[in-house]
Coordinates of C-alpha atoms (C1' of nucleotides) in Angstrom, one line a residue:
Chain O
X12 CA -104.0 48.6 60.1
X13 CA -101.6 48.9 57.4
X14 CA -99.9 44.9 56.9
X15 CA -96.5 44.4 56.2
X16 CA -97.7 41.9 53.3
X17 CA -99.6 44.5 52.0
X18 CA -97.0 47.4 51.3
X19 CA -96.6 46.8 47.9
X20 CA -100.3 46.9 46.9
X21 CA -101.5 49.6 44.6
X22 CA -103.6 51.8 46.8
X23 CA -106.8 51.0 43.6
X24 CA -106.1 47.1 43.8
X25 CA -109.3 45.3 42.6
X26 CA -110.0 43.9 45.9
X27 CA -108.8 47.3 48.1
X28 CA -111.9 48.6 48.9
X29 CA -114.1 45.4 50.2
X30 CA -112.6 45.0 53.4
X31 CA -111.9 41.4 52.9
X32 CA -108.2 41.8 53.0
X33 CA -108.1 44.0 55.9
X34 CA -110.6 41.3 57.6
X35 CA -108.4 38.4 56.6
X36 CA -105.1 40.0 57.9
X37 CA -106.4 41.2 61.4
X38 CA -108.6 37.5 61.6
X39 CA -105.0 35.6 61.5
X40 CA -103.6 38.1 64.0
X41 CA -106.2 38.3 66.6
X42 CA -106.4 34.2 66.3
X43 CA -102.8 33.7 67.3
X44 CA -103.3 35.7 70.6
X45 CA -106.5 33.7 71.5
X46 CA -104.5 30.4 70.4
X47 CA -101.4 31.4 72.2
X48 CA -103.8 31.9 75.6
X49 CA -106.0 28.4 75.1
X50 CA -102.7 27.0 74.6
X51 CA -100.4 28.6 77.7
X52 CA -104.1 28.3 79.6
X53 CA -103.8 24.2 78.6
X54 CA -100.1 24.2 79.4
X55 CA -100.5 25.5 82.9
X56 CA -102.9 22.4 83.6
X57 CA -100.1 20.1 81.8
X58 CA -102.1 19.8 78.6
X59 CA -101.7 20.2 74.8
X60 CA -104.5 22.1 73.4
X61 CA -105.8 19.0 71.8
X62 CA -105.9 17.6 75.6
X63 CA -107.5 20.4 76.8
X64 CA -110.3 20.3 74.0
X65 CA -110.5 16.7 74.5
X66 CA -111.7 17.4 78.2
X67 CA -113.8 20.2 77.4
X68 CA -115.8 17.6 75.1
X69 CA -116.3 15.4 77.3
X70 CA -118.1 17.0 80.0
X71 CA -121.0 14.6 78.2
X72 CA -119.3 11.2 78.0
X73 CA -118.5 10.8 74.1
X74 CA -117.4 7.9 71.9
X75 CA -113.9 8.1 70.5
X76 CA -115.6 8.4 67.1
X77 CA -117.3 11.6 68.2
X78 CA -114.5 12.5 69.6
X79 CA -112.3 12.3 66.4
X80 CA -114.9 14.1 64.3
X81 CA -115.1 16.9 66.6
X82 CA -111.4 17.2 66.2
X83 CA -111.3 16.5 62.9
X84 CA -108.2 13.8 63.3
X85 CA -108.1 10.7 62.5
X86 CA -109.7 8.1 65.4
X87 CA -106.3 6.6 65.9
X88 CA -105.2 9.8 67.1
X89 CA -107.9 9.9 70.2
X90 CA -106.3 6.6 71.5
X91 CA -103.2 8.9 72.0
X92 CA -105.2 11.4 73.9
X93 CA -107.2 9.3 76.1
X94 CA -104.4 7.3 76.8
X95 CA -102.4 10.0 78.1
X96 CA -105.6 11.8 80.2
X97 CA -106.8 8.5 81.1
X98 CA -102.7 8.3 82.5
X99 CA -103.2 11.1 84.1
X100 CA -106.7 10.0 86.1
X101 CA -108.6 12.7 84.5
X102 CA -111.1 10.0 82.3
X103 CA -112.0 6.8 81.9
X104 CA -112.9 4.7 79.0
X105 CA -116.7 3.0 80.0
X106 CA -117.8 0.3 77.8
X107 CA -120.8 1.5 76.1
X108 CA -124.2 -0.6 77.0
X109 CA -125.7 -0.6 73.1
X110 CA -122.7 -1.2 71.5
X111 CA -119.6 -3.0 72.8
X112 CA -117.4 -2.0 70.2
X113 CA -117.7 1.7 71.8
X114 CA -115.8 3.4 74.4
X115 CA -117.6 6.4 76.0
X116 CA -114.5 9.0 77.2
X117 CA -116.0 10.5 80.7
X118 CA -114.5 12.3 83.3
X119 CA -113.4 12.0 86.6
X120 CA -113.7 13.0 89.9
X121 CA -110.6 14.7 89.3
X122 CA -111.0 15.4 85.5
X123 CA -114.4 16.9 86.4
X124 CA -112.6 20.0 88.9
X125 CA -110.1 20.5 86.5
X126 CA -112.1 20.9 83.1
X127 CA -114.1 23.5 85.5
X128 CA -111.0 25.3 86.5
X129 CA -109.5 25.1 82.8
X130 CA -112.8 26.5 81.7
X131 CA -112.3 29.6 84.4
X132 CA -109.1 30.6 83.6
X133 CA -109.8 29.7 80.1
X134 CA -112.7 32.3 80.3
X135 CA -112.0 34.9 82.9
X136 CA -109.9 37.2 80.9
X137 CA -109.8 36.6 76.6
X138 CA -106.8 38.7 75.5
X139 CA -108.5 41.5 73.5
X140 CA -111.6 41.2 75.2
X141 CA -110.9 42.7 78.5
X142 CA -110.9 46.3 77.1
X143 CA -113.8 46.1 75.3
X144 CA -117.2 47.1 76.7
X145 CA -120.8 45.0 77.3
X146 CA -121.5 46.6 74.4
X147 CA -118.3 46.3 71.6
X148 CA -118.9 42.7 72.7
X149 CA -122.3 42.7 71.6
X150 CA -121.1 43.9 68.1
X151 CA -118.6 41.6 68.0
X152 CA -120.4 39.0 68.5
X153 CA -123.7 39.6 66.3
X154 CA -120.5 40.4 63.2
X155 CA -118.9 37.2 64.0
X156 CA -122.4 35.6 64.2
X157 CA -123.0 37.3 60.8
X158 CA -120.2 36.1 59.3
X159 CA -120.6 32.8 60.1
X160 CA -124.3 32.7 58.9
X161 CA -123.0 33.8 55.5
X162 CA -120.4 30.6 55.4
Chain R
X18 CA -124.3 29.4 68.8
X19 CA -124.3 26.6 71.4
X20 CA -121.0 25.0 71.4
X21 CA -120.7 21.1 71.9
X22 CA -118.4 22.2 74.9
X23 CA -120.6 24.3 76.8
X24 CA -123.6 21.9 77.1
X25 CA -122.7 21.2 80.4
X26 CA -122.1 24.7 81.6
X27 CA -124.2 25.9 84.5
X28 CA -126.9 28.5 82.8
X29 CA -125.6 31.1 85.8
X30 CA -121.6 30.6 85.2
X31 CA -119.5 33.3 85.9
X32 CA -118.1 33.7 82.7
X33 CA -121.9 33.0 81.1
X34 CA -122.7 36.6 80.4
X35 CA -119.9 38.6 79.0
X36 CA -119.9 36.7 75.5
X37 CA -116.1 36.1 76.2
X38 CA -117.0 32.0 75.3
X39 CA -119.2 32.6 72.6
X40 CA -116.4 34.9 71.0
X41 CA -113.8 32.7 71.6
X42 CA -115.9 29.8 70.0
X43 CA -117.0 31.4 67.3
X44 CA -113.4 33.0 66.5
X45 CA -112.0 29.5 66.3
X46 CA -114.8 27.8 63.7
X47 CA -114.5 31.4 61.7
X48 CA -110.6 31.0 62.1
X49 CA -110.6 27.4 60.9
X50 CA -112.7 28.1 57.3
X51 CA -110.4 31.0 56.8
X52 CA -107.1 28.6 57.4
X53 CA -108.9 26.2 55.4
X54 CA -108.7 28.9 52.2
X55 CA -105.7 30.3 52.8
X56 CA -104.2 26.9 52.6
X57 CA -106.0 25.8 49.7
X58 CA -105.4 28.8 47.7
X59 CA -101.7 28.2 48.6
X60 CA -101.9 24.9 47.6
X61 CA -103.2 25.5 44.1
X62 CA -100.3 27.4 43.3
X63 CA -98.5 24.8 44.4
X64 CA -97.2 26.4 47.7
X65 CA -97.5 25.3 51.5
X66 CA -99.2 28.3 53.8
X67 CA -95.8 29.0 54.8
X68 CA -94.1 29.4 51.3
X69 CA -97.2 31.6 50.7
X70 CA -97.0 33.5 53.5
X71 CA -93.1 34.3 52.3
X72 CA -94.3 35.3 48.6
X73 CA -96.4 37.3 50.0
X74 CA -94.1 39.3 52.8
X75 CA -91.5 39.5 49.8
X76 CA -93.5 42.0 47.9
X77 CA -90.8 44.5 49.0
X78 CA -87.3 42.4 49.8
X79 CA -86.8 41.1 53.1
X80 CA -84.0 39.3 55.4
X81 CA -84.3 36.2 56.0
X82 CA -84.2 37.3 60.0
X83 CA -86.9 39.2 59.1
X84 CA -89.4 37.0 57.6
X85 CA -88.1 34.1 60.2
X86 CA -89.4 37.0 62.8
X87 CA -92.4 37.7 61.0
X88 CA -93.5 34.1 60.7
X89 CA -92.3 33.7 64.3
X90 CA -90.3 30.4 63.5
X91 CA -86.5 29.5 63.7
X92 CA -84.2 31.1 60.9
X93 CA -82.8 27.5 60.0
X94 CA -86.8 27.1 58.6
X95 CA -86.5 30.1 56.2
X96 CA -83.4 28.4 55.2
X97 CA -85.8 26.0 53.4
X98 CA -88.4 27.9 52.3
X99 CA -86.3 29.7 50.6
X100 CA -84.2 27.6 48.9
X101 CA -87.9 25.9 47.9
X102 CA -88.8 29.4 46.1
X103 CA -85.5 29.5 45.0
X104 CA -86.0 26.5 43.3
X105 CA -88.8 27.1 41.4
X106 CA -87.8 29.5 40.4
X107 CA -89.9 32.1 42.5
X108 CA -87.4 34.1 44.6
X109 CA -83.9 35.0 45.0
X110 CA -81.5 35.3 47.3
X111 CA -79.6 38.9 47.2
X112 CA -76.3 39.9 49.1
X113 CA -77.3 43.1 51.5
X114 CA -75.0 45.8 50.4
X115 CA -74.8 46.9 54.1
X116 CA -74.0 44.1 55.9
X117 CA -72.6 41.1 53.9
X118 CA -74.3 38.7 56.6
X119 CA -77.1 39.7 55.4
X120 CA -79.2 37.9 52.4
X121 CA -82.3 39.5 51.2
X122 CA -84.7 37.4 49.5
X123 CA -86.5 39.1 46.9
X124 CA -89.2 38.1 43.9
X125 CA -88.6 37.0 40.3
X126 CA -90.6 38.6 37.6
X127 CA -91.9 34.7 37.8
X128 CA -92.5 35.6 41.2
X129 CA -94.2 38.9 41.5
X130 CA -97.1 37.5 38.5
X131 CA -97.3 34.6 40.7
X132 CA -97.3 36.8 43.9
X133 CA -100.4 39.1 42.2
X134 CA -102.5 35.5 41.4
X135 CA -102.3 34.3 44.7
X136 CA -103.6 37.6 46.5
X137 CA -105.9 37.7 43.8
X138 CA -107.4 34.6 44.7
X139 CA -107.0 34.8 48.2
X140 CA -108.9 38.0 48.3
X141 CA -111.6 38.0 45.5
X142 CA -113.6 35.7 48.1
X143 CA -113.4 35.4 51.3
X144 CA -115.4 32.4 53.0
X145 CA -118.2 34.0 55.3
X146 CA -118.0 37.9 53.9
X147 CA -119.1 37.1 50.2
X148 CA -122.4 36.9 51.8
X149 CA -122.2 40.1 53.8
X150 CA -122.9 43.6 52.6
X151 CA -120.5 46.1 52.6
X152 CA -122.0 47.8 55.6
X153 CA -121.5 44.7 57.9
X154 CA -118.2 44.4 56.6
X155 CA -117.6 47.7 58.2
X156 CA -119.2 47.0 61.1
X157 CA -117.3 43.5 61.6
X158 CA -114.0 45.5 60.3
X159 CA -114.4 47.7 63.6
X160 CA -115.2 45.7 65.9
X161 CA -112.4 43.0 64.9
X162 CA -109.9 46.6 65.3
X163 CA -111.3 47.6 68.6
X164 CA -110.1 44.2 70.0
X165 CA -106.8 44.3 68.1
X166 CA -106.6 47.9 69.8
X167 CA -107.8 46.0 73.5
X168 CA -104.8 43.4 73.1
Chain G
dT19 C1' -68.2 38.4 71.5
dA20 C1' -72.7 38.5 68.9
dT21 C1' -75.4 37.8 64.7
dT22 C1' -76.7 35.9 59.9
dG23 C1' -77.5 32.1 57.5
dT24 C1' -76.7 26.9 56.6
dT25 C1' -76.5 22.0 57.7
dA26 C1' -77.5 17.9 60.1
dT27 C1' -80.3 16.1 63.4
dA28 C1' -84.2 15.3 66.5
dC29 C1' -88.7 16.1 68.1
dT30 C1' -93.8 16.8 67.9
dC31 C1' -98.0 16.3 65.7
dT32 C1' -100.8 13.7 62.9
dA33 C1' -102.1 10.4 59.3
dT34 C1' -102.0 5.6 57.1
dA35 C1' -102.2 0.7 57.2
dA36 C1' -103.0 -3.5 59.3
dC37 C1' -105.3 -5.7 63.0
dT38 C1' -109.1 -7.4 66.6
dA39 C1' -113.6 -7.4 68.2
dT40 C1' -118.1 -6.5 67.3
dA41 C1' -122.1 -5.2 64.5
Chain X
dT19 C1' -119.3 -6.5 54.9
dA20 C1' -118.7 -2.3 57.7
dT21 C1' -117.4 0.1 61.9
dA22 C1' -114.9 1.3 66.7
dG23 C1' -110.8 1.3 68.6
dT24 C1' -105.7 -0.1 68.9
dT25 C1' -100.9 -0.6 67.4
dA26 C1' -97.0 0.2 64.7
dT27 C1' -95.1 3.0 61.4
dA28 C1' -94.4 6.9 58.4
dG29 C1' -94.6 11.7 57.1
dA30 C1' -94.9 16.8 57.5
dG31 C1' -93.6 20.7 60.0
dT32 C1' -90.6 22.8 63.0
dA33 C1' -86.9 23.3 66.5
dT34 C1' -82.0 22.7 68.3
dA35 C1' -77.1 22.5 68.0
dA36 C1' -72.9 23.2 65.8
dC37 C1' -70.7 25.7 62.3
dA38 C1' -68.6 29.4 59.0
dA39 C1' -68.6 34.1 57.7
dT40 C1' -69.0 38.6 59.1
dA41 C1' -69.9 42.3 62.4

DNA sequence: TATTGTTATACTCTATAACTATA
DNA sequence: TATAGTTATAGAGTATAACAATA
């Protein structure tokens, strides 16, 4: 893949034969089409992304706190999100027995059948993935895995 | 890699054993360290991703329609980026001989030395390849391509 | 009439600060 | 004194709408 940001480049730059920008380039592009389908699969369930991860967490009741770290916002910002799912009957905030300044976020009924349908459609088709076989997947997945060993 | 979000997942799901969640997963943490650099190198040049991003598509001069396209935002945005650059002293603005519309931004010798730094830095370490050899870099560089080629 | 770029404005996402209750 | 959660407010990033110049 030849970038447009990259047209200019001297074909002997000092970082042209390692890979790492072709890497970085097609990393940012393929992430865009997996964030634009987690966030059309959370809009067609009526939920920012941030909603949508919010109720994939909490398929184990969580604190807020967890919550916000798993997120990496700030804990105000959960009280936003729980409010609006909590609006929308999909969780409920239960007082937490060993330590009353906690609120566990768990899910309904309701929240329950549609974090398992948002996981389906979520799941059943990842743009890119589809055309791949059992086995591209399997290299895929052990470079990724590789990758993020050598963080 | 177990994901926080899949700890309640059924071992026999029907999504459980085609990767497509552990790909996903994985492709967002990886994602997130590589945003992570890319704004930070940005930053130490005293640029938001966005400005960088521009510097970097500038390389050969560019519309601003073009670079609003390529950075899929509205035009009125480039509007500020650019006079930002322009600012500093980074850029400039350039009448299009062909259609008088038209303004082409294009890099200051100021610019292109800053331009060369930042890809520099962006790209003589890469969070989660310094660590790889060049051989899984390959590998990873394929696979990443066969799902760009699947999309 | 359609398009490029600009300006002014508004909206969305998220953080900060101050607060209450509890530890 | 420190932490969990809430509220009000502020900031960053980005879009929308109206506009002038040009096609």
């Amino acid at each position: 893949m030849t970038t447009d940001a990259s047209r200019s480049e001297p074909a002997s730059s000092p970082v042209g034969d390692s890979l790492r920008k072709e890497i970085f380039e097609l990393f940012f592009v393929l992430f865009g089409k997996l964030r634009d389908h987690y966030a059309g699969t959370a809009a067609a369930f009526g939920l920012t992304p941030q909603q949508a991860k919010t109720i994939r967490l909490v398929g184990d009741p969580r604190s807020m706190r967890e919550i916000a770290d798993v997120l990496q916002c700030d804990a105000s910002y959960v009280t936003g999100i729980a409010d609006k799912l909590e609006d929308s009957g999909l969780i409920e905030r239960r007082p937490s027995p060993a330590d009353r300044r906690v609120k566990q976020l768990a899910l309904t009924p309701k929240g329950r059948r549609l974090r398992a349908a948002l996981e389906e459609k979520l799941f059943s088709a990842v743009p890119g993935l589809e055309g791949m076989s059992g086995e591209q997947r399997e290299v895929l997945y052990g470079a990724l895995r590789a990758m993020f060993d050598a963080c």
